[in-house]
mmCIF file of C-alpha atoms in Angstrom:
data_model
loop_
_atom_site.group_PDB
_atom_site.id
_atom_site.type_symbol
_atom_site.label_atom_id
_atom_site.label_comp_id
_atom_site.label_asym_id
_atom_site.label_seq_id
_atom_site.Cartn_x
_atom_site.Cartn_y
_atom_site.Cartn_z
ATOM 1 C CA MET C 1 19.140 32.170 3.904
ATOM 2 C CA GLY C 2 18.786 30.732 6.552
ATOM 3 C CA ASN C 3 17.421 26.862 7.110
ATOM 4 C CA ARG C 4 17.042 25.898 3.202
ATOM 5 C CA LEU C 5 15.472 23.000 4.030
ATOM 6 C CA ASP C 6 12.344 24.784 7.000
ATOM 7 C CA PHE C 7 11.533 27.798 4.364
ATOM 8 C CA ILE C 8 10.907 25.152 1.381
ATOM 9 C CA GLN C 9 9.295 22.818 3.618
ATOM 10 C CA ASN C 10 7.159 25.673 5.957
ATOM 11 C CA ALA C 11 6.947 26.911 1.893
ATOM 12 C CA VAL C 12 4.789 24.376 0.637
ATOM 13 C CA ASN C 13 2.664 23.717 3.704
ATOM 14 C CA ALA C 14 1.170 27.147 3.127
ATOM 15 C CA ILE C 15 0.488 26.837 -0.689
ATOM 16 C CA TYR C 16 -1.278 23.159 0.732
ATOM 17 C CA LYS C 17 -3.283 24.979 3.646
ATOM 18 C CA VAL C 18 -4.341 28.264 0.882
ATOM 19 C CA ILE C 19 -4.130 27.516 -2.357
ATOM 20 C CA GLY C 20 -4.821 23.897 -3.401
ATOM 21 C CA ASP C 21 -4.075 20.087 -3.556
ATOM 22 C CA VAL C 22 0.414 19.183 -3.749
ATOM 23 C CA VAL C 23 -0.076 16.690 -6.566
ATOM 24 C CA SER C 24 3.470 15.889 -6.911
ATOM 25 C CA ILE C 25 6.891 17.074 -5.267
ATOM 26 C CA SER C 26 10.560 17.630 -7.298
ATOM 27 C CA GLY C 27 12.688 16.490 -5.161
ATOM 28 C CA ILE C 28 15.388 19.257 -3.879
ATOM 29 C CA TYR C 29 17.959 20.335 -5.957
ATOM 30 C CA GLN C 30 21.737 22.256 -5.220
ATOM 31 C CA THR C 31 22.542 24.883 -7.473
ATOM 32 C CA PRO C 32 25.079 27.978 -7.244
ATOM 33 C CA ALA C 33 23.526 31.014 -7.232
ATOM 34 C CA TRP C 34 23.030 33.301 -10.003
ATOM 35 C CA GLY C 35 23.479 36.298 -11.276
ATOM 36 C CA PHE C 36 26.019 37.158 -8.411
ATOM 37 C CA ASP C 37 28.298 36.165 -5.520
ATOM 38 C CA SER C 38 26.637 33.939 -2.852
ATOM 39 C CA ASP C 39 25.905 30.334 -0.899
ATOM 40 C CA ASP C 40 24.153 28.051 -3.405
ATOM 41 C CA PHE C 41 21.057 27.447 -3.531
ATOM 42 C CA TYR C 42 18.202 25.262 -3.415
ATOM 43 C CA ASN C 43 15.775 24.617 -6.101
ATOM 44 C CA SER C 44 12.700 22.511 -6.307
ATOM 45 C CA CYS C 45 9.222 22.404 -8.357
ATOM 46 C CA ILE C 46 5.886 21.286 -7.217
ATOM 47 C CA ALA C 47 2.382 20.885 -8.971
ATOM 48 C CA ILE C 48 -0.775 21.628 -7.342
ATOM 49 C CA ARG C 49 -4.501 21.707 -8.541
ATOM 50 C CA THR C 50 -6.394 24.451 -7.312
ATOM 51 C CA PHE C 51 -8.797 26.721 -7.792
ATOM 52 C CA TYR C 52 -8.139 29.649 -8.048
ATOM 53 C CA SER C 53 -6.779 31.827 -10.997
ATOM 54 C CA THR C 54 -3.554 32.073 -11.287
ATOM 55 C CA SER C 55 -3.078 36.217 -10.168
ATOM 56 C CA GLU C 56 -5.256 35.479 -7.177
ATOM 57 C CA VAL C 57 -2.447 32.239 -6.690
ATOM 58 C CA LEU C 58 0.141 34.811 -7.106
ATOM 59 C CA ASP C 59 -1.819 37.430 -4.670
ATOM 60 C CA ARG C 60 -1.603 33.999 -2.112
ATOM 61 C CA LEU C 61 2.196 32.931 -3.058
ATOM 62 C CA MET C 62 3.339 36.954 -2.049
ATOM 63 C CA GLU C 63 1.269 36.241 1.278
ATOM 64 C CA ILE C 64 2.872 33.361 1.850
ATOM 65 C CA GLU C 65 6.729 35.416 1.555
ATOM 66 C CA LEU C 66 5.082 37.960 3.329
ATOM 67 C CA ALA C 67 4.521 35.869 6.336
ATOM 68 C CA LEU C 68 7.698 33.630 6.327
ATOM 69 C CA GLY C 69 9.965 36.350 6.947
ATOM 70 C CA ARG C 70 11.139 38.142 3.486
ATOM 71 C CA ASN C 71 11.216 41.427 3.035
ATOM 72 C CA ARG C 72 11.251 42.317 -0.807
ATOM 73 C CA ASN C 73 13.281 45.402 -1.044
ATOM 74 C CA ASP C 74 13.823 48.707 -4.362
ATOM 75 C CA GLN C 75 17.522 47.533 -4.257
ATOM 76 C CA GLU C 76 17.871 46.320 -7.819
ATOM 77 C CA GLY C 77 19.901 42.801 -9.242
ATOM 78 C CA TYR C 78 20.100 39.094 -7.590
ATOM 79 C CA GLN C 79 20.255 38.903 -4.360
ATOM 80 C CA ALA C 80 20.225 35.625 -1.144
ATOM 81 C CA ARG C 81 16.703 35.396 -0.040
ATOM 82 C CA ILE C 82 15.137 33.471 2.664
ATOM 83 C CA ILE C 83 12.002 32.461 0.244
ATOM 84 C CA ASP C 84 11.439 32.911 -3.578
ATOM 85 C CA LEU C 85 7.825 31.204 -4.691
ATOM 86 C CA ASP C 86 7.592 31.126 -8.640
ATOM 87 C CA ILE C 87 4.818 30.698 -11.200
ATOM 88 C CA LEU C 88 6.235 28.371 -14.225
ATOM 89 C CA LEU C 89 3.875 27.456 -15.930
ATOM 90 C CA SER C 90 -0.520 27.965 -15.350
ATOM 91 C CA SER C 91 -3.403 25.435 -17.132
ATOM 92 C CA GLU C 92 -4.406 29.200 -17.922
ATOM 93 C CA GLY C 93 -1.905 29.076 -20.419
ATOM 94 C CA ILE C 94 -0.546 32.452 -21.811
ATOM 95 C CA ILE C 95 -0.737 34.629 -19.065
ATOM 96 C CA LYS C 96 0.799 39.182 -20.169
ATOM 97 C CA THR C 97 0.209 40.934 -17.031
ATOM 98 C CA SER C 98 1.365 44.163 -15.369
ATOM 99 C CA LYS C 99 2.175 41.960 -12.320
ATOM 100 C CA LEU C 100 2.615 38.272 -13.734
ATOM 101 C CA VAL C 101 4.316 36.926 -16.732
ATOM 102 C CA VAL C 102 3.621 32.936 -17.872
ATOM 103 C CA PRO C 103 5.684 30.823 -18.637
ATOM 104 C CA HIS C 104 7.833 32.105 -17.434
ATOM 105 C CA PRO C 105 10.173 33.914 -19.382
ATOM 106 C CA SER C 106 13.683 32.920 -18.364
ATOM 107 C CA MET C 107 12.700 29.602 -17.044
ATOM 108 C CA GLN C 108 14.326 27.772 -20.759
ATOM 109 C CA ASP C 109 18.355 29.478 -19.470
ATOM 110 C CA ARG C 110 17.680 27.809 -16.222
ATOM 111 C CA LYS C 111 19.014 24.893 -15.753
ATOM 112 C CA PHE C 112 18.116 25.353 -11.762
ATOM 113 C CA VAL C 113 14.132 25.228 -12.775
ATOM 114 C CA LEU C 114 14.317 22.990 -15.863
ATOM 115 C CA GLU C 115 16.170 19.999 -13.698
ATOM 116 C CA PRO C 116 13.555 20.100 -10.819
ATOM 117 C CA LEU C 117 10.728 20.928 -13.686
ATOM 118 C CA ALA C 118 12.119 18.202 -15.912
ATOM 119 C CA LYS C 119 11.349 15.861 -12.579
ATOM 120 C CA ILE C 120 7.331 16.264 -11.591
ATOM 121 C CA ALA C 121 6.398 18.428 -15.126
ATOM 122 C CA GLY C 122 9.075 16.642 -17.896
ATOM 123 C CA LYS C 123 5.988 16.298 -20.947
ATOM 124 C CA GLU C 124 4.579 19.509 -20.595
ATOM 125 C CA LEU C 125 4.910 21.173 -23.547
ATOM 126 C CA HIS C 126 5.423 25.739 -23.094
ATOM 127 C CA PRO C 127 3.419 27.061 -25.253
ATOM 128 C CA VAL C 128 5.795 30.202 -26.764
ATOM 129 C CA LEU C 129 8.385 27.243 -27.597
ATOM 130 C CA ASP C 130 6.381 24.535 -27.806
ATOM 131 C CA LYS C 131 8.458 22.366 -26.145
ATOM 132 C CA THR C 132 8.087 19.666 -24.136
ATOM 133 C CA ILE C 133 10.319 20.646 -21.108
ATOM 134 C CA ILE C 134 12.521 17.684 -21.737
ATOM 135 C CA GLU C 135 13.668 19.307 -24.891
ATOM 136 C CA LEU C 136 14.406 22.397 -23.151
ATOM 137 C CA LEU C 137 16.599 20.593 -20.759
ATOM 138 C CA GLY C 138 18.959 18.701 -23.281
ATOM 139 C CA ASN C 139 18.598 22.194 -25.130
ATOM 140 C CA THR C 140 19.435 24.768 -22.825
ATOM 141 C CA SER C 141 22.791 26.978 -22.849
ATOM 142 C CA ASP C 142 23.003 27.061 -18.968
ATOM 143 C CA ASN C 143 25.427 24.826 -18.057
ATOM 144 C CA SER C 144 25.961 25.536 -14.185
ATOM 145 C CA LYS C 145 25.887 22.226 -11.650
ATOM 146 C CA VAL C 146 22.899 20.341 -10.256
ATOM 147 C CA THR C 147 23.138 18.282 -7.511
ATOM 148 C CA LYS C 148 19.930 16.748 -6.041
ATOM 149 C CA LEU C 149 20.304 16.230 -2.589
ATOM 150 C CA ASN C 150 18.848 12.740 -0.119
ATOM 151 C CA GLU C 151 16.713 15.011 1.777
ATOM 152 C CA GLU C 152 12.823 15.633 0.310
ATOM 153 C CA ILE C 153 10.242 17.813 1.176
ATOM 154 C CA VAL C 154 7.248 15.517 2.769
ATOM 155 C CA ASN C 155 3.949 16.044 1.265
ATOM 156 C CA PRO C 156 1.888 18.214 3.973
ATOM 157 C CA LYS C 157 -1.656 15.783 2.283
ATOM 158 C CA SER C 158 0.057 12.641 4.359
ATOM 159 C CA LYS C 159 -0.904 14.632 7.713
ATOM 160 C CA TYR C 160 -4.059 13.629 6.465
ATOM 161 C CA ALA C 161 -4.757 9.920 6.774
ATOM 162 C CA LEU C 162 -8.476 9.637 5.558
ATOM 163 C CA SER C 163 -7.573 6.230 3.930
ATOM 164 C CA GLN C 164 -7.129 5.298 7.657
ATOM 165 C CA PHE C 165 -10.901 5.042 7.936
ATOM 166 C CA GLN C 166 -11.521 2.843 4.579
ATOM 167 C CA TYR C 167 -14.960 4.112 4.012
ATOM 168 C CA LEU C 168 -15.777 7.532 4.565
ATOM 169 C CA THR C 169 -19.562 8.501 4.869
ATOM 170 C CA ILE C 170 -21.292 12.560 4.698
ATOM 171 C CA GLU C 171 -24.003 13.092 5.478
ATOM 172 C CA GLY C 172 -27.016 15.902 6.110
ATOM 173 C CA ASN C 173 -29.201 17.884 5.977
ATOM 174 C CA ILE C 174 -30.539 19.134 3.018
ATOM 175 C CA GLY C 175 -27.876 21.829 1.566
ATOM 176 C CA ALA C 176 -25.211 20.793 3.993
ATOM 177 C CA GLY C 177 -22.863 20.199 0.584
ATOM 178 C CA LYS C 178 -22.438 16.477 1.815
ATOM 179 C CA THR C 179 -22.248 15.831 -1.868
ATOM 180 C CA SER C 180 -19.562 18.838 -2.586
ATOM 181 C CA LEU C 181 -17.357 17.950 0.065
ATOM 182 C CA ALA C 182 -17.113 13.887 -0.514
ATOM 183 C CA GLN C 183 -16.204 15.377 -4.778
ATOM 184 C CA LEU C 184 -13.239 17.147 -2.712
ATOM 185 C CA ILE C 185 -12.199 14.557 -1.043
ATOM 186 C CA SER C 186 -12.856 11.895 -3.258
ATOM 187 C CA LYS C 187 -10.205 13.965 -5.456
ATOM 188 C CA GLU C 188 -7.874 15.541 -3.284
ATOM 189 C CA PHE C 189 -7.304 11.078 -2.149
ATOM 190 C CA ASN C 190 -7.993 9.821 -4.347
ATOM 191 C CA ALA C 191 -10.960 7.812 -3.304
ATOM 192 C CA LYS C 192 -13.466 5.905 -4.861
ATOM 193 C CA LEU C 193 -16.973 7.933 -5.094
ATOM 194 C CA ILE C 194 -20.294 6.642 -4.571
ATOM 195 C CA LEU C 195 -23.135 9.972 -4.830
ATOM 196 C CA GLU C 196 -26.450 9.409 -4.371
ATOM 197 C CA ARG C 197 -28.527 9.133 -7.293
ATOM 198 C CA PHE C 198 -32.031 11.951 -5.733
ATOM 199 C CA ALA C 199 -32.447 13.474 -8.579
ATOM 200 C CA ASP C 200 -34.298 10.725 -10.568
ATOM 201 C CA ASN C 201 -36.642 10.120 -8.099
ATOM 202 C CA PRO C 202 -40.074 10.237 -10.024
ATOM 203 C CA PHE C 203 -41.223 11.163 -6.351
ATOM 204 C CA LEU C 204 -39.558 13.894 -4.778
ATOM 205 C CA PRO C 205 -41.139 16.744 -6.728
ATOM 206 C CA LYS C 206 -44.235 15.480 -5.878
ATOM 207 C CA PHE C 207 -43.684 15.100 -2.171
ATOM 208 C CA TYR C 208 -42.574 18.800 -2.113
ATOM 209 C CA GLU C 209 -46.024 20.149 -3.583
ATOM 210 C CA ASP C 210 -47.399 16.931 -0.975
ATOM 211 C CA MET C 211 -45.362 15.850 1.229
ATOM 212 C CA GLU C 212 -48.153 13.803 3.300
ATOM 213 C CA ARG C 213 -49.964 12.005 0.192
ATOM 214 C CA TYR C 214 -46.359 11.587 -1.562
ATOM 215 C CA ALA C 215 -44.392 10.261 1.499
ATOM 216 C CA PHE C 216 -44.522 6.825 2.420
ATOM 217 C CA PRO C 217 -44.147 6.447 -1.786
ATOM 218 C CA LEU C 218 -41.250 8.620 -1.780
ATOM 219 C CA GLU C 219 -39.446 7.207 1.238
ATOM 220 C CA MET C 220 -39.715 3.220 0.198
ATOM 221 C CA SER C 221 -38.176 4.123 -3.278
ATOM 222 C CA PHE C 222 -35.803 6.007 -1.720
ATOM 223 C CA LEU C 223 -34.918 3.420 0.572
ATOM 224 C CA ALA C 224 -34.845 0.633 -2.094
ATOM 225 C CA ASP C 225 -32.795 3.331 -4.471
ATOM 226 C CA ARG C 226 -30.530 3.416 -1.635
ATOM 227 C CA TYR C 227 -30.067 0.173 -0.682
ATOM 228 C CA GLN C 228 -29.442 -1.974 -3.631
ATOM 229 C CA ARG C 229 -26.728 1.550 -4.786
ATOM 230 C CA ILE C 230 -24.204 0.815 -1.592
ATOM 231 C CA GLN C 231 -25.065 -2.965 -2.539
ATOM 232 C CA ASP C 232 -23.709 -3.046 -6.059
ATOM 233 C CA ASP C 233 -20.773 0.309 -4.817
ATOM 234 C CA ILE C 234 -19.347 -1.749 -1.807
ATOM 235 C CA ALA C 235 -19.313 -4.512 -3.847
ATOM 236 C CA GLN C 236 -16.835 -3.644 -6.812
ATOM 237 C CA TYR C 237 -14.890 -2.237 -3.780
ATOM 238 C CA ASP C 238 -11.901 -3.698 -1.879
ATOM 239 C CA LEU C 239 -12.232 -2.129 2.106
ATOM 240 C CA PHE C 240 -9.129 -3.645 3.127
ATOM 241 C CA LYS C 241 -7.808 -1.793 -0.553
ATOM 242 C CA ASP C 242 -9.268 1.118 -1.709
ATOM 243 C CA PHE C 243 -11.186 4.412 -0.585
ATOM 244 C CA VAL C 244 -14.142 4.740 -0.107
ATOM 245 C CA VAL C 245 -16.403 7.445 -0.092
ATOM 246 C CA SER C 246 -19.995 8.751 0.419
ATOM 247 C CA ASP C 247 -22.427 10.992 0.589
ATOM 248 C CA TYR C 248 -25.465 9.315 1.707
ATOM 249 C CA ASP C 249 -25.721 6.434 4.543
ATOM 250 C CA VAL C 250 -28.869 4.307 4.503
ATOM 251 C CA PHE C 251 -29.743 4.878 8.019
ATOM 252 C CA LYS C 252 -30.814 8.784 6.741
ATOM 253 C CA SER C 253 -33.828 6.036 5.567
ATOM 254 C CA LEU C 254 -35.145 6.216 8.676
ATOM 255 C CA ILE C 255 -34.102 9.402 10.137
ATOM 256 C CA PHE C 256 -36.294 11.184 6.788
ATOM 257 C CA ALA C 257 -39.284 8.779 7.035
ATOM 258 C CA LYS C 258 -39.270 10.258 11.091
ATOM 259 C CA VAL C 259 -40.023 12.821 10.025
ATOM 260 C CA THR C 260 -42.842 12.548 6.944
ATOM 261 C CA LEU C 261 -44.459 8.954 8.095
ATOM 262 C CA GLN C 262 -47.756 8.414 9.403
ATOM 263 C CA GLU C 263 -46.877 6.250 13.264
ATOM 264 C CA GLU C 264 -48.619 2.851 11.246
ATOM 265 C CA GLU C 265 -46.950 3.972 8.258
ATOM 266 C CA PHE C 266 -43.471 4.165 9.915
ATOM 267 C CA ILE C 267 -43.356 0.603 11.985
ATOM 268 C CA LEU C 268 -44.729 -0.772 8.600
ATOM 269 C CA TYR C 269 -41.687 1.072 6.833
ATOM 270 C CA LYS C 270 -38.736 0.754 9.833
ATOM 271 C CA ARG C 271 -39.395 -3.589 9.790
ATOM 272 C CA VAL C 272 -38.370 -3.426 5.775
ATOM 273 C CA PHE C 273 -35.454 -1.506 6.867
ATOM 274 C CA ASP C 274 -34.344 -3.343 9.747
ATOM 275 C CA LEU C 275 -33.882 -6.874 7.524
ATOM 276 C CA MET C 276 -31.751 -4.465 4.483
ATOM 277 C CA TYR C 277 -30.278 -2.277 6.841
ATOM 278 C CA LYS C 278 -28.209 -5.067 9.404
ATOM 279 C CA ASN C 279 -26.762 -6.964 5.666
ATOM 280 C CA LEU C 280 -24.777 -4.229 5.152
ATOM 281 C CA ALA C 281 -20.803 -2.530 5.415
ATOM 282 C CA LYS C 282 -20.536 0.930 8.574
ATOM 283 C CA PRO C 283 -18.918 3.054 7.793
ATOM 284 C CA GLY C 284 -14.747 3.921 9.398
ATOM 285 C CA LEU C 285 -16.008 7.169 10.305
ATOM 286 C CA TYR C 286 -19.454 9.293 9.804
ATOM 287 C CA ILE C 287 -18.776 12.753 9.198
ATOM 288 C CA TYR C 288 -21.927 14.744 9.471
ATOM 289 C CA LEU C 289 -21.987 18.854 8.359
ATOM 290 C CA TYR C 290 -24.281 20.669 10.347
ATOM 291 C CA GLN C 291 -25.420 23.846 9.680
ATOM 292 C CA ASN C 292 -28.186 25.823 10.866
ATOM 293 C CA THR C 293 -31.456 26.285 9.461
ATOM 294 C CA GLU C 294 -31.115 30.260 7.471
ATOM 295 C CA ARG C 295 -27.626 29.056 6.102
ATOM 296 C CA LEU C 296 -29.295 25.949 4.477
ATOM 297 C CA LEU C 297 -32.281 27.546 3.606
ATOM 298 C CA GLU C 298 -28.938 30.492 1.540
ATOM 299 C CA ASN C 299 -28.126 26.898 0.432
ATOM 300 C CA ILE C 300 -30.655 25.700 -1.290
ATOM 301 C CA LYS C 301 -31.986 28.972 -2.915
ATOM 302 C CA LYS C 302 -27.987 29.385 -4.132
ATOM 303 C CA ARG C 303 -27.959 25.801 -6.135
ATOM 304 C CA GLY C 304 -31.876 26.723 -7.558
ATOM 305 C CA ARG C 305 -32.921 23.572 -8.080
ATOM 306 C CA ASP C 306 -36.761 24.052 -8.387
ATOM 307 C CA TYR C 307 -38.874 21.389 -6.843
ATOM 308 C CA GLU C 308 -37.181 22.342 -3.647
ATOM 309 C CA GLN C 309 -37.660 26.456 -3.152
ATOM 310 C CA LYS C 310 -40.630 25.248 -1.156
ATOM 311 C CA ILE C 311 -39.426 23.068 1.643
ATOM 312 C CA PRO C 312 -40.113 25.301 4.897
ATOM 313 C CA ALA C 313 -38.253 25.952 7.771
ATOM 314 C CA GLU C 314 -39.782 23.642 9.991
ATOM 315 C CA TYR C 315 -39.107 20.235 7.959
ATOM 316 C CA LEU C 316 -35.303 21.130 7.781
ATOM 317 C CA ASN C 317 -34.919 21.742 11.677
ATOM 318 C CA LYS C 318 -37.425 18.192 12.020
ATOM 319 C CA ILE C 319 -34.466 16.166 10.563
ATOM 320 C CA ASN C 320 -31.695 17.768 11.873
ATOM 321 C CA LYS C 321 -32.809 16.851 14.930
ATOM 322 C CA GLY C 322 -33.500 13.137 13.551
ATOM 323 C CA TYR C 323 -29.871 13.398 12.424
ATOM 324 C CA LEU C 324 -28.526 14.404 15.663
ATOM 325 C CA GLN C 325 -31.236 11.737 18.038
ATOM 326 C CA PHE C 326 -29.547 9.178 15.184
ATOM 327 C CA ILE C 327 -25.544 10.194 16.537
ATOM 328 C CA LYS C 328 -26.977 9.635 19.489
ATOM 329 C CA SER C 329 -28.544 6.305 19.655
ATOM 330 C CA GLN C 330 -25.504 4.796 17.349
ATOM 331 C CA SER C 331 -22.731 4.404 20.274
ATOM 332 C CA LYS C 332 -20.747 1.887 18.144
ATOM 333 C CA PHE C 333 -20.481 4.249 15.065
ATOM 334 C CA ASN C 334 -17.701 6.601 14.768
ATOM 335 C CA VAL C 335 -18.643 9.878 14.346
ATOM 336 C CA LYS C 336 -17.708 13.294 13.777
ATOM 337 C CA ILE C 337 -20.019 16.186 13.955
ATOM 338 C CA ILE C 338 -18.362 19.661 12.114
ATOM 339 C CA ASP C 339 -20.504 22.603 11.992
ATOM 340 C CA VAL C 340 -19.759 24.449 8.436
ATOM 341 C CA SER C 341 -22.980 26.979 8.761
ATOM 342 C CA GLU C 342 -19.751 29.205 9.242
ATOM 343 C CA ARG C 343 -17.647 28.041 6.110
ATOM 344 C CA ASP C 344 -17.249 28.108 2.369
ATOM 345 C CA PHE C 345 -15.034 24.881 1.669
ATOM 346 C CA ILE C 346 -16.129 25.283 -1.056
ATOM 347 C CA THR C 347 -14.574 28.006 -2.449
ATOM 348 C CA ASN C 348 -12.120 28.767 0.794
ATOM 349 C CA ARG C 349 -9.999 26.719 0.920
ATOM 350 C CA THR C 350 -8.575 27.326 3.987
ATOM 351 C CA ASP C 351 -11.973 25.848 5.474
ATOM 352 C CA PHE C 352 -11.626 22.759 3.558
ATOM 353 C CA ILE C 353 -8.692 22.205 5.303
ATOM 354 C CA SER C 354 -10.399 23.537 8.947
ATOM 355 C CA ILE C 355 -12.660 20.309 7.987
ATOM 356 C CA LEU C 356 -9.895 17.524 7.125
ATOM 357 C CA GLU C 357 -7.973 18.656 10.554
ATOM 358 C CA GLU C 358 -11.235 18.182 12.833
ATOM 359 C CA ILE C 359 -10.989 14.639 10.590
ATOM 360 C CA ILE C 360 -8.674 13.736 12.639
ATOM 361 C CA SER C 361 -8.326 15.483 15.199
#
């Protein structure tokens, strides 16, 4: 009922925001009403990638229907509706509960389902019938007329044109979530991913035990590794063609060194750093994830790395100040500071989308 194209588009937009990445969209197909007299229906299938369970996805789909104005009543039989969102297949396989049956039990008998589904998942195997969607479409008893429309649904992801930055760097304090965010963006936007190899540094556990003694060898080893890593990885890509996301910038070496090194050590360190840094590619956008110290300590405790558990709050405060001073001093850098202290973008899709909104704003 109503403006069918708008309702489908708005539903897909909402699914992207609260459930997961819209991987593919079939297009829109016009079909006769099924089981009752009504105007023709518009149907479309999408594939989504989500970290929510299928049951949780169903709950969110029902909330989207309600938000779009659908009124589910107790009337028996089929009827026209504003929007109707169904789960056809799931990577969880066969599901049978009081509120959810997957695969959808009638999909093999409905051409208005199989036609669009075959466009995005033709080779997927029906786990009960043991046939592909294309095979089910070829064998279905439904001879309804299905017409593909010229109109198309826009993938909501296209709004977040992150590839415009070509090289995106995500930075933050220890435990801020920079690696997790870089991985999420890389997966969703098909970006090349460069991650810091901090876990391999033999000086790191020793540094947290005796910061003054091991600060200089730690910072020098980090600098050498970060410089070599960025040089090697960036050399593999064409920044005019590839979209690259990194969870660190070599400049972080100077920030940490400023906090940890004695004055004479830092002067020597900076001379070496300046020689290296001037030759490196600079990010098109530099994102700094800010988290308050209390939240940082919670995250550090939660991820459970033994050598990090003794990090004092004072040290994290100094690192935070160092980053902010660096950002203020870099007038030529394209920088976004995003406060994630009250956001959980790893387990809450809406929080992740809110970060994407800030990046492109």
